[in-house]
PDB file of N, CA and C in Angstrom:
ATOM      1  N   MET A  15       0.844  -1.195   0.000  1.00  0.00           N
ATOM      2  CA  MET A  15       0.000   0.000   0.000  1.00  0.00           C
ATOM      3  C   MET A  15       0.883   1.250   0.000  1.00  0.00           C
ATOM      4  N   ALA A  16       0.446   2.259  -0.700  1.00  0.00           N
ATOM      5  CA  ALA A  16       1.218   3.497  -0.785  1.00  0.00           C
ATOM      6  C   ALA A  16       1.325   4.164   0.578  1.00  0.00           C
ATOM      7  N   LYS A  17       2.396   4.905   0.759  1.00  0.00           N
ATOM      8  CA  LYS A  17       2.560   5.646   2.010  1.00  0.00           C
ATOM      9  C   LYS A  17       1.462   6.693   2.152  1.00  0.00           C
ATOM     10  N   THR A  18       1.078   6.945   3.395  1.00  0.00           N
ATOM     11  CA  THR A  18       0.096   7.996   3.632  1.00  0.00           C
ATOM     12  C   THR A  18       0.811   9.198   4.237  1.00  0.00           C
ATOM     13  N   ASN A  19       0.075  10.261   4.464  1.00  0.00           N
ATOM     14  CA  ASN A  19       0.680  11.444   5.062  1.00  0.00           C
ATOM     15  C   ASN A  19       0.472  11.473   6.573  1.00  0.00           C
ATOM     16  N   ILE A  20       0.020  10.354   7.159  1.00  0.00           N
ATOM     17  CA  ILE A  20      -0.259  10.363   8.593  1.00  0.00           C
ATOM     18  C   ILE A  20       1.003  10.568   9.432  1.00  0.00           C
ATOM     19  N   PRO A  21       2.088   9.810   9.226  1.00  0.00           N
ATOM     20  CA  PRO A  21       3.283  10.061  10.045  1.00  0.00           C
ATOM     21  C   PRO A  21       3.815  11.478   9.867  1.00  0.00           C
ATOM     22  N   GLN A  22       3.835  11.974   8.626  1.00  0.00           N
ATOM     23  CA  GLN A  22       4.296  13.330   8.386  1.00  0.00           C
ATOM     24  C   GLN A  22       3.371  14.351   9.044  1.00  0.00           C
ATOM     25  N   ALA A  23       2.077  14.048   9.044  1.00  0.00           N
ATOM     26  CA  ALA A  23       1.125  14.965   9.666  1.00  0.00           C
ATOM     27  C   ALA A  23       1.380  15.048  11.164  1.00  0.00           C
ATOM     28  N   ILE A  24       1.703  13.905  11.764  1.00  0.00           N
ATOM     29  CA  ILE A  24       2.003  13.911  13.197  1.00  0.00           C
ATOM     30  C   ILE A  24       3.269  14.726  13.436  1.00  0.00           C
ATOM     31  N   ARG A  25       4.266  14.576  12.557  1.00  0.00           N
ATOM     32  CA  ARG A  25       5.506  15.324  12.720  1.00  0.00           C
ATOM     33  C   ARG A  25       5.254  16.828  12.572  1.00  0.00           C
ATOM     34  N   ARG A  26       4.422  17.205  11.582  1.00  0.00           N
ATOM     35  CA  ARG A  26       4.144  18.620  11.374  1.00  0.00           C
ATOM     36  C   ARG A  26       3.381  19.242  12.534  1.00  0.00           C
ATOM     37  N   LYS A  27       2.690  18.403  13.309  1.00  0.00           N
ATOM     38  CA  LYS A  27       1.941  18.912  14.448  1.00  0.00           C
ATOM     39  C   LYS A  27       2.855  19.072  15.665  1.00  0.00           C
ATOM     40  N   GLY A  28       4.079  19.480  15.450  1.00  0.00           N
ATOM     41  CA  GLY A  28       4.991  19.700  16.570  1.00  0.00           C
ATOM     42  C   GLY A  28       5.361  18.415  17.286  1.00  0.00           C
ATOM     43  N   ASN A  29       5.479  17.316  16.523  1.00  0.00           N
ATOM     44  CA  ASN A  29       5.817  16.023  17.105  1.00  0.00           C
ATOM     45  C   ASN A  29       4.865  15.609  18.216  1.00  0.00           C
ATOM     46  N   ALA A  30       3.596  16.011  18.111  1.00  0.00           N
ATOM     47  CA  ALA A  30       2.637  15.664  19.152  1.00  0.00           C
ATOM     48  C   ALA A  30       1.376  15.092  18.535  1.00  0.00           C
ATOM     49  N   LEU A  31       0.897  14.032  19.130  1.00  0.00           N
ATOM     50  CA  LEU A  31      -0.401  13.488  18.775  1.00  0.00           C
ATOM     51  C   LEU A  31      -1.338  13.899  19.891  1.00  0.00           C
ATOM     52  N   ILE A  32      -2.283  14.777  19.581  1.00  0.00           N
ATOM     53  CA  ILE A  32      -3.169  15.313  20.618  1.00  0.00           C
ATOM     54  C   ILE A  32      -4.562  14.768  20.377  1.00  0.00           C
ATOM     55  N   ALA A  33      -5.104  14.131  21.374  1.00  0.00           N
ATOM     56  CA  ALA A  33      -6.412  13.510  21.242  1.00  0.00           C
ATOM     57  C   ALA A  33      -7.377  14.118  22.225  1.00  0.00           C
ATOM     58  N   GLN A  34      -8.520  14.568  21.706  1.00  0.00           N
ATOM     59  CA  GLN A  34      -9.572  15.070  22.572  1.00  0.00           C
ATOM     60  C   GLN A  34     -10.443  13.890  22.966  1.00  0.00           C
ATOM     61  N   LEU A  35     -10.460  13.580  24.260  1.00  0.00           N
ATOM     62  CA  LEU A  35     -11.234  12.438  24.723  1.00  0.00           C
ATOM     63  C   LEU A  35     -12.713  12.782  24.793  1.00  0.00           C
ATOM     64  N   ASN A  36     -13.549  11.866  24.359  1.00  0.00           N
ATOM     65  CA  ASN A  36     -14.987  12.013  24.530  1.00  0.00           C
ATOM     66  C   ASN A  36     -15.351  11.382  25.865  1.00  0.00           C
ATOM     67  N   SER A  37     -16.252  12.014  26.601  1.00  0.00           N
ATOM     68  CA  SER A  37     -16.568  11.503  27.930  1.00  0.00           C
ATOM     69  C   SER A  37     -17.184  10.110  27.829  1.00  0.00           C
ATOM     70  N   GLY A  38     -16.562   9.176  28.502  1.00  0.00           N
ATOM     71  CA  GLY A  38     -17.086   7.818  28.564  1.00  0.00           C
ATOM     72  C   GLY A  38     -16.852   6.969  27.334  1.00  0.00           C
ATOM     73  N   THR A  39     -16.118   7.504  26.331  1.00  0.00           N
ATOM     74  CA  THR A  39     -15.859   6.711  25.135  1.00  0.00           C
ATOM     75  C   THR A  39     -14.380   6.735  24.807  1.00  0.00           C
ATOM     76  N   SER A  40     -13.936   5.774  24.009  1.00  0.00           N
ATOM     77  CA  SER A  40     -12.527   5.722  23.645  1.00  0.00           C
ATOM     78  C   SER A  40     -12.183   6.375  22.317  1.00  0.00           C
ATOM     79  N   PRO A  41     -13.116   6.497  21.338  1.00  0.00           N
ATOM     80  CA  PRO A  41     -12.712   7.136  20.080  1.00  0.00           C
ATOM     81  C   PRO A  41     -12.333   8.611  20.276  1.00  0.00           C
ATOM     82  N   PHE A  42     -11.437   9.106  19.460  1.00  0.00           N
ATOM     83  CA  PHE A  42     -11.088  10.518  19.512  1.00  0.00           C
ATOM     84  C   PHE A  42     -10.787  11.010  18.104  1.00  0.00           C
ATOM     85  N   LEU A  43     -10.627  12.293  17.975  1.00  0.00           N
ATOM     86  CA  LEU A  43     -10.420  12.891  16.659  1.00  0.00           C
ATOM     87  C   LEU A  43      -8.991  13.379  16.502  1.00  0.00           C
ATOM     88  N   TYR A  44      -8.448  13.229  15.284  1.00  0.00           N
ATOM     89  CA  TYR A  44      -7.145  13.805  14.971  1.00  0.00           C
ATOM     90  C   TYR A  44      -7.196  14.294  13.533  1.00  0.00           C
ATOM     91  N   GLY A  45      -6.934  15.551  13.334  1.00  0.00           N
ATOM     92  CA  GLY A  45      -6.924  16.092  11.976  1.00  0.00           C
ATOM     93  C   GLY A  45      -8.234  15.878  11.231  1.00  0.00           C
ATOM     94  N   GLY A  46      -9.354  15.899  11.964  1.00  0.00           N
ATOM     95  CA  GLY A  46     -10.641  15.736  11.317  1.00  0.00           C
ATOM     96  C   GLY A  46     -11.027  14.293  11.054  1.00  0.00           C
ATOM     97  N   LYS A  47     -10.112  13.347  11.322  1.00  0.00           N
ATOM     98  CA  LYS A  47     -10.429  11.932  11.130  1.00  0.00           C
ATOM     99  C   LYS A  47     -10.735  11.298  12.474  1.00  0.00           C
ATOM    100  N   ARG A  48     -11.662  10.354  12.473  1.00  0.00           N
ATOM    101  CA  ARG A  48     -11.984   9.667  13.726  1.00  0.00           C
ATOM    102  C   ARG A  48     -11.013   8.509  13.923  1.00  0.00           C
ATOM    103  N   LEU A  49     -10.339   8.529  15.051  1.00  0.00           N
ATOM    104  CA  LEU A  49      -9.416   7.461  15.400  1.00  0.00           C
ATOM    105  C   LEU A  49     -10.022   6.629  16.513  1.00  0.00           C
ATOM    106  N   LYS A  50      -9.436   5.481  16.784  1.00  0.00           N
ATOM    107  CA  LYS A  50      -9.987   4.610  17.802  1.00  0.00           C
ATOM    108  C   LYS A  50      -8.874   3.919  18.570  1.00  0.00           C
ATOM    109  N   PHE A  51      -9.019   3.878  19.888  1.00  0.00           N
ATOM    110  CA  PHE A  51      -8.075   3.115  20.698  1.00  0.00           C
ATOM    111  C   PHE A  51      -8.319   1.628  20.497  1.00  0.00           C
ATOM    112  N   VAL A  52      -7.267   0.882  20.189  1.00  0.00           N
ATOM    113  CA  VAL A  52      -7.345  -0.570  20.164  1.00  0.00           C
ATOM    114  C   VAL A  52      -6.935  -1.080  21.545  1.00  0.00           C
ATOM    115  N   SER A  53      -5.955  -0.431  22.124  1.00  0.00           N
ATOM    116  CA  SER A  53      -5.519  -0.685  23.499  1.00  0.00           C
ATOM    117  C   SER A  53      -4.994   0.653  24.013  1.00  0.00           C
ATOM    118  N   PRO A  54      -4.585   0.745  25.291  1.00  0.00           N
ATOM    119  CA  PRO A  54      -4.105   2.045  25.778  1.00  0.00           C
ATOM    120  C   PRO A  54      -2.898   2.584  25.012  1.00  0.00           C
ATOM    121  N   SER A  55      -2.172   1.713  24.284  1.00  0.00           N
ATOM    122  CA  SER A  55      -0.998   2.194  23.558  1.00  0.00           C
ATOM    123  C   SER A  55      -1.126   2.035  22.053  1.00  0.00           C
ATOM    124  N   LEU A  56      -2.299   1.619  21.582  1.00  0.00           N
ATOM    125  CA  LEU A  56      -2.468   1.368  20.153  1.00  0.00           C
ATOM    126  C   LEU A  56      -3.647   2.160  19.606  1.00  0.00           C
ATOM    127  N   VAL A  57      -3.407   2.888  18.525  1.00  0.00           N
ATOM    128  CA  VAL A  57      -4.435   3.718  17.896  1.00  0.00           C
ATOM    129  C   VAL A  57      -4.698   3.196  16.492  1.00  0.00           C
ATOM    130  N   SER A  58      -5.960   3.148  16.111  1.00  0.00           N
ATOM    131  CA  SER A  58      -6.341   2.694  14.780  1.00  0.00           C
ATOM    132  C   SER A  58      -6.858   3.875  13.962  1.00  0.00           C
ATOM    133  N   ILE A  59      -6.260   4.109  12.782  1.00  0.00           N
ATOM    134  CA  ILE A  59      -6.679   5.198  11.900  1.00  0.00           C
ATOM    135  C   ILE A  59      -7.272   4.597  10.638  1.00  0.00           C
ATOM    136  N   PRO A  60      -8.574   4.795  10.361  1.00  0.00           N
ATOM    137  CA  PRO A  60      -9.145   4.240   9.140  1.00  0.00           C
ATOM    138  C   PRO A  60      -8.656   4.980   7.899  1.00  0.00           C
ATOM    139  N   ILE A  61      -8.150   4.223   6.905  1.00  0.00           N
ATOM    140  CA  ILE A  61      -7.708   4.811   5.643  1.00  0.00           C
ATOM    141  C   ILE A  61      -8.244   3.918   4.537  1.00  0.00           C
ATOM    142  N   GLY A  62      -9.309   4.344   3.891  1.00  0.00           N
ATOM    143  CA  GLY A  62      -9.897   3.525   2.843  1.00  0.00           C
ATOM    144  C   GLY A  62     -10.330   2.177   3.389  1.00  0.00           C
ATOM    145  N   SER A  63      -9.873   1.102   2.733  1.00  0.00           N
ATOM    146  CA  SER A  63     -10.242  -0.236   3.184  1.00  0.00           C
ATOM    147  C   SER A  63      -9.192  -0.808   4.136  1.00  0.00           C
ATOM    148  N   TYR A  64      -8.234   0.020   4.542  1.00  0.00           N
ATOM    149  CA  TYR A  64      -7.189  -0.411   5.449  1.00  0.00           C
ATOM    150  C   TYR A  64      -7.263   0.365   6.752  1.00  0.00           C
ATOM    151  N   ARG A  65      -6.565  -0.124   7.756  1.00  0.00           N
ATOM    152  CA  ARG A  65      -6.376   0.628   8.990  1.00  0.00           C
ATOM    153  C   ARG A  65      -4.884   0.851   9.168  1.00  0.00           C
ATOM    154  N   LEU A  66      -4.502   2.040   9.564  1.00  0.00           N
ATOM    155  CA  LEU A  66      -3.119   2.299   9.949  1.00  0.00           C
ATOM    156  C   LEU A  66      -3.072   2.208  11.469  1.00  0.00           C
ATOM    157  N   LEU A  67      -2.295   1.259  11.973  1.00  0.00           N
ATOM    158  CA  LEU A  67      -2.201   1.073  13.419  1.00  0.00           C
ATOM    159  C   LEU A  67      -0.950   1.780  13.926  1.00  0.00           C
ATOM    160  N   CYS A  68      -1.133   2.677  14.891  1.00  0.00           N
ATOM    161  CA  CYS A  68      -0.022   3.424  15.464  1.00  0.00           C
ATOM    162  C   CYS A  68       0.160   2.962  16.901  1.00  0.00           C
ATOM    163  N   GLU A  69       1.294   2.358  17.164  1.00  0.00           N
ATOM    164  CA  GLU A  69       1.536   1.830  18.495  1.00  0.00           C
ATOM    165  C   GLU A  69       2.540   2.726  19.218  1.00  0.00           C
ATOM    166  N   TYR A  70       2.132   3.221  20.362  1.00  0.00           N
ATOM    167  CA  TYR A  70       2.995   4.082  21.158  1.00  0.00           C
ATOM    168  C   TYR A  70       3.723   3.209  22.166  1.00  0.00           C
ATOM    169  N   ARG A  71       5.065   3.259  22.163  1.00  0.00           N
ATOM    170  CA  ARG A  71       5.832   2.295  22.921  1.00  0.00           C
ATOM    171  C   ARG A  71       6.063   2.700  24.369  1.00  0.00           C
ATOM    172  N   TYR A  72       5.656   3.891  24.732  1.00  0.00           N
ATOM    173  CA  TYR A  72       5.890   4.332  26.102  1.00  0.00           C
ATOM    174  C   TYR A  72       4.558   4.587  26.794  1.00  0.00           C
ATOM    175  N   LYS A  73       4.394   5.668  27.511  1.00  0.00           N
ATOM    176  CA  LYS A  73       3.135   5.889  28.223  1.00  0.00           C
ATOM    177  C   LYS A  73       2.516   7.216  27.819  1.00  0.00           C
ATOM    178  N   TRP A  74       1.197   7.231  27.798  1.00  0.00           N
ATOM    179  CA  TRP A  74       0.472   8.470  27.558  1.00  0.00           C
ATOM    180  C   TRP A  74       0.441   9.282  28.837  1.00  0.00           C
ATOM    181  N   SER A  75       0.363  10.579  28.709  1.00  0.00           N
ATOM    182  CA  SER A  75       0.134  11.422  29.890  1.00  0.00           C
ATOM    183  C   SER A  75      -1.212  12.107  29.712  1.00  0.00           C
ATOM    184  N   LEU A  76      -2.001  12.088  30.763  1.00  0.00           N
ATOM    185  CA  LEU A  76      -3.337  12.653  30.702  1.00  0.00           C
ATOM    186  C   LEU A  76      -3.319  14.015  31.369  1.00  0.00           C
ATOM    187  N   LYS A  77      -3.640  15.052  30.602  1.00  0.00           N
ATOM    188  CA  LYS A  77      -3.689  16.403  31.143  1.00  0.00           C
ATOM    189  C   LYS A  77      -5.038  17.000  30.799  1.00  0.00           C
ATOM    190  N   SER A  78      -5.786  17.337  31.816  1.00  0.00           N
ATOM    191  CA  SER A  78      -7.127  17.868  31.615  1.00  0.00           C
ATOM    192  C   SER A  78      -7.934  16.858  30.801  1.00  0.00           C
ATOM    193  N   THR A  79      -8.519  17.269  29.682  1.00  0.00           N
ATOM    194  CA  THR A  79      -9.290  16.329  28.866  1.00  0.00           C
ATOM    195  C   THR A  79      -8.525  15.939  27.605  1.00  0.00           C
ATOM    196  N   LYS A  80      -7.230  16.233  27.562  1.00  0.00           N
ATOM    197  CA  LYS A  80      -6.455  15.916  26.366  1.00  0.00           C
ATOM    198  C   LYS A  80      -5.376  14.883  26.668  1.00  0.00           C
ATOM    199  N   LEU A  81      -5.214  13.974  25.724  1.00  0.00           N
ATOM    200  CA  LEU A  81      -4.185  12.954  25.823  1.00  0.00           C
ATOM    201  C   LEU A  81      -3.041  13.414  24.935  1.00  0.00           C
ATOM    202  N   MET A  82      -1.854  13.565  25.496  1.00  0.00           N
ATOM    203  CA  MET A  82      -0.766  14.153  24.715  1.00  0.00           C
ATOM    204  C   MET A  82       0.485  13.283  24.730  1.00  0.00           C
ATOM    205  N   HIS A  83       1.207  13.355  23.635  1.00  0.00           N
ATOM    206  CA  HIS A  83       2.532  12.750  23.573  1.00  0.00           C
ATOM    207  C   HIS A  83       3.448  13.759  22.886  1.00  0.00           C
ATOM    208  N   HIS A  84       4.555  14.103  23.526  1.00  0.00           N
ATOM    209  CA  HIS A  84       5.422  15.136  22.970  1.00  0.00           C
ATOM    210  C   HIS A  84       6.761  14.590  22.495  1.00  0.00           C
ATOM    211  N   GLY A  85       6.807  13.283  22.154  1.00  0.00           N
ATOM    212  CA  GLY A  85       8.046  12.727  21.638  1.00  0.00           C
ATOM    213  C   GLY A  85       8.071  12.777  20.123  1.00  0.00           C
ATOM    214  N   ALA A  86       9.148  12.266  19.534  1.00  0.00           N
ATOM    215  CA  ALA A  86       9.259  12.228  18.080  1.00  0.00           C
ATOM    216  C   ALA A  86       8.296  11.191  17.518  1.00  0.00           C
ATOM    217  N   TYR A  87       7.904  11.368  16.253  1.00  0.00           N
ATOM    218  CA  TYR A  87       6.917  10.450  15.694  1.00  0.00           C
ATOM    219  C   TYR A  87       7.506   9.051  15.542  1.00  0.00           C
ATOM    220  N   GLU A  88       8.839   8.919  15.588  1.00  0.00           N
ATOM    221  CA  GLU A  88       9.449   7.598  15.512  1.00  0.00           C
ATOM    222  C   GLU A  88       9.127   6.746  16.736  1.00  0.00           C
ATOM    223  N   ASP A  89       8.590   7.365  17.785  1.00  0.00           N
ATOM    224  CA  ASP A  89       8.154   6.593  18.946  1.00  0.00           C
ATOM    225  C   ASP A  89       6.932   5.740  18.608  1.00  0.00           C
ATOM    226  N   PHE A  90       6.322   5.990  17.443  1.00  0.00           N
ATOM    227  CA  PHE A  90       5.165   5.216  17.023  1.00  0.00           C
ATOM    228  C   PHE A  90       5.600   4.158  16.016  1.00  0.00           C
ATOM    229  N   LEU A  91       5.037   2.978  16.144  1.00  0.00           N
ATOM    230  CA  LEU A  91       5.264   1.928  15.162  1.00  0.00           C
ATOM    231  C   LEU A  91       4.028   1.862  14.276  1.00  0.00           C
ATOM    232  N   TYR A  92       4.220   1.944  12.947  1.00  0.00           N
ATOM    233  CA  TYR A  92       3.086   1.985  12.028  1.00  0.00           C
ATOM    234  C   TYR A  92       2.969   0.655  11.294  1.00  0.00           C
ATOM    235  N   ARG A  93       1.784   0.147  11.192  1.00  0.00           N
ATOM    236  CA  ARG A  93       1.556  -1.016  10.352  1.00  0.00           C
ATOM    237  C   ARG A  93       0.119  -0.979   9.823  1.00  0.00           C
ATOM    238  N   TYR A  94      -0.065  -1.608   8.664  1.00  0.00           N
ATOM    239  CA  TYR A  94      -1.385  -1.629   8.041  1.00  0.00           C
ATOM    240  C   TYR A  94      -2.065  -2.964   8.311  1.00  0.00           C
ATOM    241  N   SER A  95      -3.375  -2.955   8.333  1.00  0.00           N
ATOM    242  CA  SER A  95      -4.119  -4.208   8.380  1.00  0.00           C
ATOM    243  C   SER A  95      -5.454  -3.975   7.694  1.00  0.00           C
ATOM    244  N   LYS A  96      -6.039  -5.061   7.203  1.00  0.00           N
ATOM    245  CA  LYS A  96      -7.374  -4.961   6.601  1.00  0.00           C
ATOM    246  C   LYS A  96      -8.386  -4.645   7.688  1.00  0.00           C
ATOM    247  N   LYS A  97      -9.431  -3.913   7.336  1.00  0.00           N
ATOM    248  CA  LYS A  97     -10.478  -3.604   8.320  1.00  0.00           C
ATOM    249  C   LYS A  97     -11.200  -4.883   8.719  1.00  0.00           C
TER     250      LYS A  97
END
């Protein structure tokens, strides 16, 4: 599958993936796309008929209602899978 602009988009966002948590739910929004937690360290991004899975290898920090990570985007492991 062709490369997407998701890793670059995360890098352009100041090396931060910022997720607005919905009360009582796990899905959140990033760049206008709906993302979904697969586990506390794994995020699923729908792209066409595929999912881009972003795995964060360390820990999230919870501040107010936002989930933030301020490391380099290389801290994420990307892989594709069929929906």
